[in-house]
Coordinates of C-alpha atoms in Angstrom, one line a residue:
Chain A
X1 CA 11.1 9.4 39.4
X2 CA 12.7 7.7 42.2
X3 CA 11.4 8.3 45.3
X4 CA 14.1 6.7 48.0
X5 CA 17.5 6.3 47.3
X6 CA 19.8 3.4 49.1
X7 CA 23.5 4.5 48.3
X8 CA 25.6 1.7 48.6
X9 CA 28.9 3.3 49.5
X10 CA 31.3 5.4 51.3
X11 CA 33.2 8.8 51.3
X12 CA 33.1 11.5 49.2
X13 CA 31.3 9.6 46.2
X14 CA 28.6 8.8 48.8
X15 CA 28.2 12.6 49.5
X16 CA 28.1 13.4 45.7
X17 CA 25.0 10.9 45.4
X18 CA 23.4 12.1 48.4
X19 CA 23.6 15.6 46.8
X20 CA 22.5 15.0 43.9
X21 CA 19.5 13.3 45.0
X22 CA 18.3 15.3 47.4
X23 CA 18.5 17.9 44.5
X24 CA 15.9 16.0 43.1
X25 CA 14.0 15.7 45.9
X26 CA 14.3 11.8 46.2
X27 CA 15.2 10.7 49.8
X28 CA 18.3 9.0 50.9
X29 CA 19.5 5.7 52.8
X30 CA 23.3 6.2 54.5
X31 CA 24.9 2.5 54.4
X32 CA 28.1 2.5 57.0
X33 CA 30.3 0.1 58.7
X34 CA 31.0 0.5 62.3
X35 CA 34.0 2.6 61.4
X36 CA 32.6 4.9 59.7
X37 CA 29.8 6.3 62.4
X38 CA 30.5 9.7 61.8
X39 CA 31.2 10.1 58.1
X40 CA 30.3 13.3 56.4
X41 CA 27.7 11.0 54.4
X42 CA 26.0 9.7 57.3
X43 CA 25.7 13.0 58.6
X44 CA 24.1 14.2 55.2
X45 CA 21.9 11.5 54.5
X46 CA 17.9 11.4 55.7
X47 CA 18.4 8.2 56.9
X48 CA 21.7 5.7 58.0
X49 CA 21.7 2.1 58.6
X50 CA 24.9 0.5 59.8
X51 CA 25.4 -2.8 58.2
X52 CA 28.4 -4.5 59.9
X53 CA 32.1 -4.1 60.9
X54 CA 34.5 -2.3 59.2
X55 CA 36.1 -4.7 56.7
X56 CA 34.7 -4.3 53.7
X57 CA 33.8 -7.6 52.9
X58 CA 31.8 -7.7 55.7
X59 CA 29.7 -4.3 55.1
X60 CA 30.2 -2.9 52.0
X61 CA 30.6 -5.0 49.8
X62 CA 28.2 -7.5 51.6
X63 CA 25.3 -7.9 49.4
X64 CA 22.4 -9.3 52.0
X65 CA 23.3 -7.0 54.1
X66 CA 22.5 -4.0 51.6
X67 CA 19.3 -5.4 50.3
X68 CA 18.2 -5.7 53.7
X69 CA 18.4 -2.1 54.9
X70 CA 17.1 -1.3 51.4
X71 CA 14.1 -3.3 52.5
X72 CA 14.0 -2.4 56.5
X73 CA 14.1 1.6 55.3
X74 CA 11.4 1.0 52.3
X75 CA 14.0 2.4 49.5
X76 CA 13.0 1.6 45.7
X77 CA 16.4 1.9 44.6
X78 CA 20.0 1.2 44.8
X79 CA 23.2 4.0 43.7
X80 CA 26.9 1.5 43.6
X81 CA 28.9 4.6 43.3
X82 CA 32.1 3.7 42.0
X83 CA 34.5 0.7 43.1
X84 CA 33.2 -1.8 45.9
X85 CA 29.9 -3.7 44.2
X86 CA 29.5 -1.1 41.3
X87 CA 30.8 -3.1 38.8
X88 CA 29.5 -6.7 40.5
X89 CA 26.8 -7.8 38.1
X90 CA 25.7 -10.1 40.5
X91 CA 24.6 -7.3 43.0
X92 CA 23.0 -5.9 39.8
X93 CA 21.0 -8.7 39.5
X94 CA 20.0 -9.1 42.9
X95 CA 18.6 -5.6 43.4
X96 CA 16.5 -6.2 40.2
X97 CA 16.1 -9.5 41.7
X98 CA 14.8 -7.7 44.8
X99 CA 12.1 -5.7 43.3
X100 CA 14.5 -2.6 43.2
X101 CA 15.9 -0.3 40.4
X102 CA 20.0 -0.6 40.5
X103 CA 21.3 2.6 39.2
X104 CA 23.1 1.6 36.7
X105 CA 23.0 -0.8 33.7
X106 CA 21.9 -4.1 33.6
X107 CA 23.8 -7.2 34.8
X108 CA 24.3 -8.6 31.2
X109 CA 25.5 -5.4 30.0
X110 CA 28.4 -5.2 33.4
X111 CA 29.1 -8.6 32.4
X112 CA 30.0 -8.2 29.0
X113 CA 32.4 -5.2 29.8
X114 CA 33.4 -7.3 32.7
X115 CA 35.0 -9.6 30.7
X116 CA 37.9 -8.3 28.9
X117 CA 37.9 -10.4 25.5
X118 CA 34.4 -10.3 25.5
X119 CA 34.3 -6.3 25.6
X120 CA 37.2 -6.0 23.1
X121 CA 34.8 -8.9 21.0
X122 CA 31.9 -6.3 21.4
X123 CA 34.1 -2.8 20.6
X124 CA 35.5 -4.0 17.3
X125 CA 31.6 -5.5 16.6
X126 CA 30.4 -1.8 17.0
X127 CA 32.9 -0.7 14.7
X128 CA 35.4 0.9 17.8
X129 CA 39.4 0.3 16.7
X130 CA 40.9 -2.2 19.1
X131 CA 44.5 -2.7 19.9
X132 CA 46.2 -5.2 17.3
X133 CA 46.1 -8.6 19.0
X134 CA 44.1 -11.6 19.2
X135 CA 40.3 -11.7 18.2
X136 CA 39.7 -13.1 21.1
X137 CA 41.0 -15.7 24.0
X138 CA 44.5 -17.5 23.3
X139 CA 44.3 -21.2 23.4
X140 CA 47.8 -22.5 23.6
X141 CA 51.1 -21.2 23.2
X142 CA 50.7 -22.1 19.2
X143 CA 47.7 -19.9 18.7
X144 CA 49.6 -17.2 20.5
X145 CA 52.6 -17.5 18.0
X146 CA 50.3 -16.8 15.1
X147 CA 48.8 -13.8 16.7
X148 CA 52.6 -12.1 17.3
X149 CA 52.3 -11.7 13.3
X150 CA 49.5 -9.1 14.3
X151 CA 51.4 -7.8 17.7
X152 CA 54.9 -8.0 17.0
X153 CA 57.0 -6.5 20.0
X154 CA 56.8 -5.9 22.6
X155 CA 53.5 -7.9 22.8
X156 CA 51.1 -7.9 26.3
X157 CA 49.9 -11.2 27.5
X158 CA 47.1 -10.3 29.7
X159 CA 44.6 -12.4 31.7
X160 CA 40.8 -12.5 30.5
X161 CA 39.7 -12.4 33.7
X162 CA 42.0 -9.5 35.2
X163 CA 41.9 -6.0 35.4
X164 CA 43.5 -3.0 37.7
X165 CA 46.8 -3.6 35.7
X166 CA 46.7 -7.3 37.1
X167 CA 47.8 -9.9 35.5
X168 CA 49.5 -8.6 32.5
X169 CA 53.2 -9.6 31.4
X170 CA 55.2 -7.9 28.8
X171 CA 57.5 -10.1 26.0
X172 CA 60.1 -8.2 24.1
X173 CA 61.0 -12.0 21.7
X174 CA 60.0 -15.1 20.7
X175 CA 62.2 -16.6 23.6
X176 CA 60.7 -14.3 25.9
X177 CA 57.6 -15.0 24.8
X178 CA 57.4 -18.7 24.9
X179 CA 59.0 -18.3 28.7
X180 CA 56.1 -16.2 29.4
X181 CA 52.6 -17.5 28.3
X182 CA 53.1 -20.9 30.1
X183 CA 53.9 -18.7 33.0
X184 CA 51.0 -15.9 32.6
X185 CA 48.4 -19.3 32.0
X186 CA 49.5 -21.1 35.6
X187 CA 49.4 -17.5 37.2
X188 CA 46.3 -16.4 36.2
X189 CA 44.8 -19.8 36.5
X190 CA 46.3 -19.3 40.0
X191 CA 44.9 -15.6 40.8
X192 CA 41.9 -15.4 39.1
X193 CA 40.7 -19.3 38.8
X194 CA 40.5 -19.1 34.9
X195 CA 43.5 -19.4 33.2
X196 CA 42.2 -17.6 29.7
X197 CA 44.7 -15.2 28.5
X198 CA 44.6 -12.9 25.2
X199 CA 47.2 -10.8 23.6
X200 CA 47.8 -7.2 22.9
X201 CA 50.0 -5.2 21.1
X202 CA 52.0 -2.7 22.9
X203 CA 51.6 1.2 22.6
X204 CA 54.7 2.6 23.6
X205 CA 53.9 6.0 24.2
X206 CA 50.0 6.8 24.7
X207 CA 47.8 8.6 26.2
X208 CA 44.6 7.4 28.2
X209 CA 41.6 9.6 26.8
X210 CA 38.1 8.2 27.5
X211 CA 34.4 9.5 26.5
X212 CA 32.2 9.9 28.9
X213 CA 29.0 8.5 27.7
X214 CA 24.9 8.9 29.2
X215 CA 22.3 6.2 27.7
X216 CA 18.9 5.3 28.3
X217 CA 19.1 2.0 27.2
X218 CA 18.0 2.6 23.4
X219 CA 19.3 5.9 23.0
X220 CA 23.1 7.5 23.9
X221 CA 25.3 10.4 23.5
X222 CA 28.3 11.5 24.6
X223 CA 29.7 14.1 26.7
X224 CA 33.0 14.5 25.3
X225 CA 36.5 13.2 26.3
X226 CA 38.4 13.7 29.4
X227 CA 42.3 12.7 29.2
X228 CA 43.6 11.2 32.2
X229 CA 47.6 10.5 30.9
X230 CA 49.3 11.3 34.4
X231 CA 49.1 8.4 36.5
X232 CA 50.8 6.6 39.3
X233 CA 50.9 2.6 39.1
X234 CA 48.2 2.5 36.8
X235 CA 45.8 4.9 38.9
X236 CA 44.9 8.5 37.7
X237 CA 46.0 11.2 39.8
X238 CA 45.2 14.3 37.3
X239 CA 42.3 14.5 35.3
X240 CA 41.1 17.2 32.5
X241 CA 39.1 18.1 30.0
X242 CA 39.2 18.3 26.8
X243 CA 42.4 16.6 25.6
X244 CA 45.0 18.8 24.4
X245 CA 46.3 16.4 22.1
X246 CA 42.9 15.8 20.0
X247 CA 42.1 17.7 16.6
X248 CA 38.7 18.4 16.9
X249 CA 37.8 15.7 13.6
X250 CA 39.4 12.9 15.8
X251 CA 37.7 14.0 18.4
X252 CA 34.8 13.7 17.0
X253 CA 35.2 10.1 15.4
X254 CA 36.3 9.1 19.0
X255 CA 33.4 10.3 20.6
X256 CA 31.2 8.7 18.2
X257 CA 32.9 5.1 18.7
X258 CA 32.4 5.6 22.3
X259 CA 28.0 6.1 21.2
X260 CA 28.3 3.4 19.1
X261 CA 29.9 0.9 21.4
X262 CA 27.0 2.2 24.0
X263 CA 24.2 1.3 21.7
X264 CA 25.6 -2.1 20.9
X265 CA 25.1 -3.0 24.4
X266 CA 21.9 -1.3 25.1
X267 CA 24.0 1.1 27.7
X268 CA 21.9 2.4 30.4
X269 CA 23.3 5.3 32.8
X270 CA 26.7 6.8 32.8
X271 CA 29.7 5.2 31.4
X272 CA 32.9 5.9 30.3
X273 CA 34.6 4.0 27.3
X274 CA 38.6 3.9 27.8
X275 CA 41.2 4.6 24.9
X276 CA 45.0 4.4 24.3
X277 CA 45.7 7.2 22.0
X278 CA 48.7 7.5 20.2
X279 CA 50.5 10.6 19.3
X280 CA 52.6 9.8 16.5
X281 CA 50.3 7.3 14.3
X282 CA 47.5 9.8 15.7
X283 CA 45.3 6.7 16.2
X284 CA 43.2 5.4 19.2
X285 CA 42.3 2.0 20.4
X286 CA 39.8 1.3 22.5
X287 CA 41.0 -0.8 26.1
X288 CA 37.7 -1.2 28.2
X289 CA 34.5 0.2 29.2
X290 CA 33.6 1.1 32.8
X291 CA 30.2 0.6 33.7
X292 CA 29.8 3.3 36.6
X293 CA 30.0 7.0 37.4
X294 CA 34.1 7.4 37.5
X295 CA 36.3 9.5 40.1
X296 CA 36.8 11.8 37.8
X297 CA 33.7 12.6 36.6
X298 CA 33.4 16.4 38.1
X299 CA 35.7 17.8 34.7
X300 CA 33.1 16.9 32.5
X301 CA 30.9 18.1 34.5
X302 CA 32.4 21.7 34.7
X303 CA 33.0 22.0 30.7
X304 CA 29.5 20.5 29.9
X305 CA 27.4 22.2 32.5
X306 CA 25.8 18.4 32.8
X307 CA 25.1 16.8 36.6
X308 CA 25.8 13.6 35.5
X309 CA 24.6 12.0 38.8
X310 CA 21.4 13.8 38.2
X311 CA 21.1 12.5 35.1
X312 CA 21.5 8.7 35.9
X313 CA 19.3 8.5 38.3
X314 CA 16.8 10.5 36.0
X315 CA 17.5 7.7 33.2
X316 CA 17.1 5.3 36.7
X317 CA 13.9 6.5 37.6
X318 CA 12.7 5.6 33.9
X319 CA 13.2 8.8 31.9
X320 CA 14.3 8.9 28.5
X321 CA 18.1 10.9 27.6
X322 CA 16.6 14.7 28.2
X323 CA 20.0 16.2 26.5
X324 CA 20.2 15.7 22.6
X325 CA 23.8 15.4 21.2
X326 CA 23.5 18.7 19.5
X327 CA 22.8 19.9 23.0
X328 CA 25.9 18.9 24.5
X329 CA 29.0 21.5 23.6
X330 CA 32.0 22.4 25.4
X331 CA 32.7 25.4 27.3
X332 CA 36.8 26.3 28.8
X333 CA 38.4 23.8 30.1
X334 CA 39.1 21.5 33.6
X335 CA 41.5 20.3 35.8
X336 CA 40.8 17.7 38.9
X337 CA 43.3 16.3 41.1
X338 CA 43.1 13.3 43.5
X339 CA 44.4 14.1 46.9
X340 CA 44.7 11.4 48.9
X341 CA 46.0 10.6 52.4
X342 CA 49.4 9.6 51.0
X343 CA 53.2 11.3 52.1
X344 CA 54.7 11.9 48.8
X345 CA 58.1 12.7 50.4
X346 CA 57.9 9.0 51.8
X347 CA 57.1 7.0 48.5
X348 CA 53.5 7.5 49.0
X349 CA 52.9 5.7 52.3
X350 CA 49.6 6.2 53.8
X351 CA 48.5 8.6 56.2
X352 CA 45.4 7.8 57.9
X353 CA 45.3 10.2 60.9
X354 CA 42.8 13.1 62.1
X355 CA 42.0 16.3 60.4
X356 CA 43.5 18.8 62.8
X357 CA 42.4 21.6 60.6
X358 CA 40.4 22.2 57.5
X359 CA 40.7 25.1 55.1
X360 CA 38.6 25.0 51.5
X361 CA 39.3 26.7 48.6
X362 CA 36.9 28.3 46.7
X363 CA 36.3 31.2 44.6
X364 CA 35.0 31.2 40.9
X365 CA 35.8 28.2 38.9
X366 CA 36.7 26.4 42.4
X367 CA 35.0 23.0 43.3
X368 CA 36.0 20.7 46.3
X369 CA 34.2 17.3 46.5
X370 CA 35.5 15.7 49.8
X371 CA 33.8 13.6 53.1
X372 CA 36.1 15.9 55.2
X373 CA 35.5 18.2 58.3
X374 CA 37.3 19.5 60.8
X375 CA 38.2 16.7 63.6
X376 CA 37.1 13.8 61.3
X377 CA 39.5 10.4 62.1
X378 CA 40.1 9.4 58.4
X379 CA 39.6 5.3 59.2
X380 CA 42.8 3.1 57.8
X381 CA 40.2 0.7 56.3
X382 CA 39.5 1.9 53.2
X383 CA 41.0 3.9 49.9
X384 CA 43.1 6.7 50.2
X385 CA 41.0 9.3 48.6
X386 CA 40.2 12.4 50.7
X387 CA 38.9 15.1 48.1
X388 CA 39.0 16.1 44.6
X389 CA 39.9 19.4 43.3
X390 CA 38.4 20.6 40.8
X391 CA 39.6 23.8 38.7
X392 CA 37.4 25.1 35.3
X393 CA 38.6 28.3 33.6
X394 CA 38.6 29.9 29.8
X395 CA 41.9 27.8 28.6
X396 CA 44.1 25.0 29.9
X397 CA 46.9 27.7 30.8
X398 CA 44.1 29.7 33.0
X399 CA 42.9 26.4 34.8
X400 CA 46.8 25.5 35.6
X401 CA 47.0 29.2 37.1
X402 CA 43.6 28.2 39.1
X403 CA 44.4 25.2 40.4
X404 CA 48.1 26.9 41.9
X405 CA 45.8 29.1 43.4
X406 CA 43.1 27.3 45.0
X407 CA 46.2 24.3 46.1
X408 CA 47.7 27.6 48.4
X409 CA 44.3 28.1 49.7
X410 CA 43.5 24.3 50.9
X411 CA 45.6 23.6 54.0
X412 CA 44.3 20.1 55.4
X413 CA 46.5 20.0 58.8
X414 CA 47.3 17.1 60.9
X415 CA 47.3 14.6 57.5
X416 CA 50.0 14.1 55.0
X417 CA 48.5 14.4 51.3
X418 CA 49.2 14.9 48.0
X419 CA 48.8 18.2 48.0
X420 CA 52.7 19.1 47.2
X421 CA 52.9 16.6 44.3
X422 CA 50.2 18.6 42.4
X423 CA 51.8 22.0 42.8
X424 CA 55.1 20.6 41.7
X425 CA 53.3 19.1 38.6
X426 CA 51.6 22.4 37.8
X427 CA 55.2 24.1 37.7
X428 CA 56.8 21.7 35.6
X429 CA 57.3 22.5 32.0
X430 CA 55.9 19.2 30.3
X431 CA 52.5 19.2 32.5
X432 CA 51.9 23.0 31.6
X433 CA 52.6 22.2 27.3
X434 CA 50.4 19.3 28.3
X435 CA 53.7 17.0 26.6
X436 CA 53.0 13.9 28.4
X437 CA 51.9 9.7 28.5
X438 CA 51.1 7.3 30.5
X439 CA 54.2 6.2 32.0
X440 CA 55.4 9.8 32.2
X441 CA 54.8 10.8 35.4
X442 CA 56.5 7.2 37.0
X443 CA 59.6 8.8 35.6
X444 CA 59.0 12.4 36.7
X445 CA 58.6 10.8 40.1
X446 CA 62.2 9.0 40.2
X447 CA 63.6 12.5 38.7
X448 CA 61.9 14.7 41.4
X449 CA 61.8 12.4 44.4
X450 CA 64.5 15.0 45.8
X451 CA 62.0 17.8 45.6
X452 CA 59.1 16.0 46.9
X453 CA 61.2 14.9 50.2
X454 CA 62.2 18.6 50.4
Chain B
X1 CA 57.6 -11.0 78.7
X2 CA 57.1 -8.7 75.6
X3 CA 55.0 -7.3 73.5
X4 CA 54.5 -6.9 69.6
X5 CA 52.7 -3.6 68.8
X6 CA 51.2 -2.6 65.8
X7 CA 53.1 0.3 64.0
X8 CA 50.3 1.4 62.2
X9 CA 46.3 1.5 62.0
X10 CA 44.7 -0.9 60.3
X11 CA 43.5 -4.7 58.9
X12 CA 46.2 -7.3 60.7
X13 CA 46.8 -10.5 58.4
X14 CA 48.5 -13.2 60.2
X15 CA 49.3 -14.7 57.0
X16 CA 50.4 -13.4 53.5
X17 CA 47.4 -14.7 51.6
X18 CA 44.3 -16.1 52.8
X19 CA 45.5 -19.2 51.3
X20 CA 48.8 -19.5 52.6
X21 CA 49.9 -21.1 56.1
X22 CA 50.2 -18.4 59.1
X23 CA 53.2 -16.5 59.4
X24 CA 54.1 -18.0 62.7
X25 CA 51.7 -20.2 64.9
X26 CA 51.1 -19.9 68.4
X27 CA 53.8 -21.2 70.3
X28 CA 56.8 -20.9 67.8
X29 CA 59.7 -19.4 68.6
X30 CA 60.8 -16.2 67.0
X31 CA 64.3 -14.0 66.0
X32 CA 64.7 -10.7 65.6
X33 CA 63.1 -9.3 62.2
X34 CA 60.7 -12.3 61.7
X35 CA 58.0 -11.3 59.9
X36 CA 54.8 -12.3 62.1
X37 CA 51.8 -11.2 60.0
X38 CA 50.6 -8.4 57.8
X39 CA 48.6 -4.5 57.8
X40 CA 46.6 -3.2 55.2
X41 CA 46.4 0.5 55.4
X42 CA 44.0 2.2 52.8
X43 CA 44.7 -0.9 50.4
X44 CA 48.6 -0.9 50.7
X45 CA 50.0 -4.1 53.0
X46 CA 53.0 -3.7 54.8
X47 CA 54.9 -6.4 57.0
X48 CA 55.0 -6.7 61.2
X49 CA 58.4 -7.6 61.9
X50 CA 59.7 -8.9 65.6
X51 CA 62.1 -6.2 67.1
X52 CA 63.7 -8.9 70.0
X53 CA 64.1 -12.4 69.8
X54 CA 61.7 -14.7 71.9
X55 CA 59.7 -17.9 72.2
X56 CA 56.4 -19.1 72.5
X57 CA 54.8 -16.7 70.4
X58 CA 50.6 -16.1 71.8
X59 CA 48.8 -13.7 69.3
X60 CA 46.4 -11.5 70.9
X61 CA 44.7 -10.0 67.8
X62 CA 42.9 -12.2 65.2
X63 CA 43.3 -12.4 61.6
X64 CA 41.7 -9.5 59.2
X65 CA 40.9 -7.9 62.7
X66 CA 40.7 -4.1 62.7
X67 CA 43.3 -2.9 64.8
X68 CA 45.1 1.1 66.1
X69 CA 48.4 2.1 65.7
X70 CA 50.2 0.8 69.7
X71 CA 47.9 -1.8 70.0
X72 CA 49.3 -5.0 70.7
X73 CA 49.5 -8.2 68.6
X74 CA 51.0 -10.9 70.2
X75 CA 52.6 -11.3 73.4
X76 CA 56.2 -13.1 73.6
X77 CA 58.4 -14.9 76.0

């Protein structure tokens, strides 16, 4: 077992790995930059070292200084959270490198999901279903040709070495096309200093449904699927689990892609592998794997009954997988939104400002993950993200009611959040028959920008 | 003499990539609505633009340096 934890990271994911491992009665290492002094997970933590000023490049995401109060506090080991270095296989490396244990999985394994054609190369090896396109990076605009015979259009030119929704251009014809992949080559050659692109059908109207997976580095299961379809410029704001849209013997073949893919790569920790899934040819395609403990992480938790923090830094500390796939079943169903420091009457302009007043929700079936209090400055420097809600109940319809409820019990004063966008979505007919894709909600938005304001 | 202030909290970029030229040097002149440098707030970046006319423009905050909502950026004759 571990016995002192350094947790490289911030807000209310740094609280969630604080709690977690003070549950298992490993100490913990606060990292902050000088604007965060009086975060909720410095407050929390045994122990906090500040490790520089508030940009991020200069604290959290700067690797020396990490290590260093790893070393200066005597920590054996190293949490990334999500976003910032969690996905940086270098850092991964250099905690190994540093005598520590990085919770998480190793830097060959990052790097293979970090790469895009690489991790599409190592899905359809593993036997997951890949989106029609090329096998693997484009090389010239007369190897893209032959792969639109695969594609057809609309066909995605997308950068290797992107990701976030960056780099990606969209070709309705041949005309279009050969405009575009000179173009895409220059630009990504530009933004991301390697000009490697590769090609991808596209799926007009899908959902994003991914498995949350737990390995041990020779063993992995899965804990199910959580679909994450309403989203706002490619970032989540609603999460839940299970999919409505799955019949359970899909479900299961997706979930056992998802353990596949894992032990191909000799997956240690939590992951979650990413699919587009398509309602009408009732297919899914695998899009990436993220090698971290995601945002929305909490709804699989509810319907599972798993602490998947718990777990990886169990796996960290050198245990083998204590669950057993038969082990693992699904109970109800649950809902988490994102609110985040945004005005959704003002086209989601961020609202960094003090928390005048604070009121929680709570009840049965209630859970609140945040790095708020009452008085705390929430600093401009960083993401938006405030809390997540988190609703379980019996059936989709009873978490819908649950999560109108607990919204009217959370008042956050003195911040604008996002609060009113989720208990407009709750009301609307499509969210509640769970009718909906991934570029639904961008249209919803247009349609009900009226109401928001209001 | 006037003042730019900062209309929000913070990261101030004088320029609109770290490998692009400044928005305006010290010393230039500037018109009304010229955009003289950059915030990032909570990832989003939104531009500074000059309310008045002047010249010889003398920036008091750095690039990528933190800064509060009022504070002052440059000062302007």
């Amino acid at each position: 077992m571990l016995k002192k934890l350094l947790v490289a990271n911030r807000g209310e994911i740094a609280v969630r790995i604080i709690r977690a491992a003070q549950d298992l009665g490993i100490a913990t290492v606060a990292v902050y930059s000088a604007a965060d002094g009086g975060s909720l997970h410095v407050q929390l933590a045994d122990e906090a070292v500040n490790i520089g000023p508030p940009a991020s490049k200069k604290s959290y995401l700067n690797i020396e200084a990490i290590l260093k109060a790893a070393r200066d506090t005597g920590c054996d080991s190293v949490h990334p959270g999500y976003g910032f270095l969690a996905e940086n296989a270098a850092f991964s490396d250099a905690v190994t490198g540093a005598g520590l244990v990085f919770v998480g999985p190793s830097g060959v394994a990052i790097r293979i999901m970090g790469d895009k054609v690489s991790a599409r190369s190592a899905a359809a090896a593993a036997g997951v279903p890949v989106v029609p396109g090329s096998a693997g990076r484009v090389e010239g605009l007369e190897a893209g040709r032959e792969v639109l015979a695969e594609t057809g259009f609309p066909v995605m030119i997308k950068a290797a070495a992107g990701g976030g929704g960056r780099g990606i251009r969209i070709a309705n014809s041949l005309a279009e096309f050969e405009q575009a992949f000179p173009q895409a080559e220059a630009e990504a050659l530009a933004a991301f200093g390697d000009g490697g692109l590769y090609m991808e059908k596209v799926i007009g109207k899908a959902r994003h449904i991914e498995v949350q997976v737990l390995a041990d580095g020779s063993d992995a299961i899965h804990c199910y699927e959580r679909e994450c379809s309403l989203q706002r410029r490619r970032q989540k704001v609603w999460e839940e689990a299970p999919s409505r849209a799955l019949s359970d013997g899909l479900r299961e073949e997706l979930c056992a892609s998802a353990v596949a893919l894992a032990k191909a790569v000799k997956y240690s920790g939590a992951g979650t592998v990413e699919y587009l899934y398509d309602d009408e040819a009732d297919r899914f395609y695998f899009i990436e794997m993220n090698t971290r403990i995601q945002v929305e992480h909490p709804v699989t938790e509810a319907i599972t009954g798993i602490d998947l923090v718990a777990e990886m830094l169990r796996i960290a500390g050198g245990e083998k997988l204590r669950i057993r796939q038969g082990d693992v079943s699904v109970k109800g169903h649950a809902i988490e939104v994102r609110l985040n420091a945004e005005d959704p009457a003002k086209e989601f302009a961020p609202f960094p400002g003090q928390v005048a007043e604070l009121r929680i929700p709570g009840g049965p079936g209630v859970r609140f993950d945040s790095m708020l209090y009452q008085g705390y400055q929430v600093p401009p420097f960083y993401d938006s993200l405030l809390a997540k809600l988190i609703v379980h109940a019996e059936t989709r319809e009873a978490a819908i009611v649950r999560l109108i409820r607990a919204l009217n019990e959370l008042r956050i004063g003195g911040l604008k959040t996002t609060k009113p966008l989720f208990l407009a979505l709750a009301a609307d007919p499509a969210v509640r028959t769970g009718d909906v894709h991934t570029r639904w909600l961008e249209g919803w938005l247009i349609e009900n920008a009226a109401a928001l304001a209001g | 003499m006037a003042q730019i202030l900062s209309p929000l909290p913070g990261t101030f970029y004088r320029s609109a990539s770290p490998d692009q030229p400044p928005y305006k040097a010290d010393g230039d002149a500037v018109s009304a609505g010229d955009v003289i440098g950059l915030i990032e707030v909570m990832k989003s970046f939104h531009e500074v633009r000059a309310e008045t006319a002047g010249t010889n423009i003398r920036f008091i905050a750095d690039n990528e340096e933190p800064i509060m909502a009022g504070a002052p950026l440059a000062d302007l004759d």
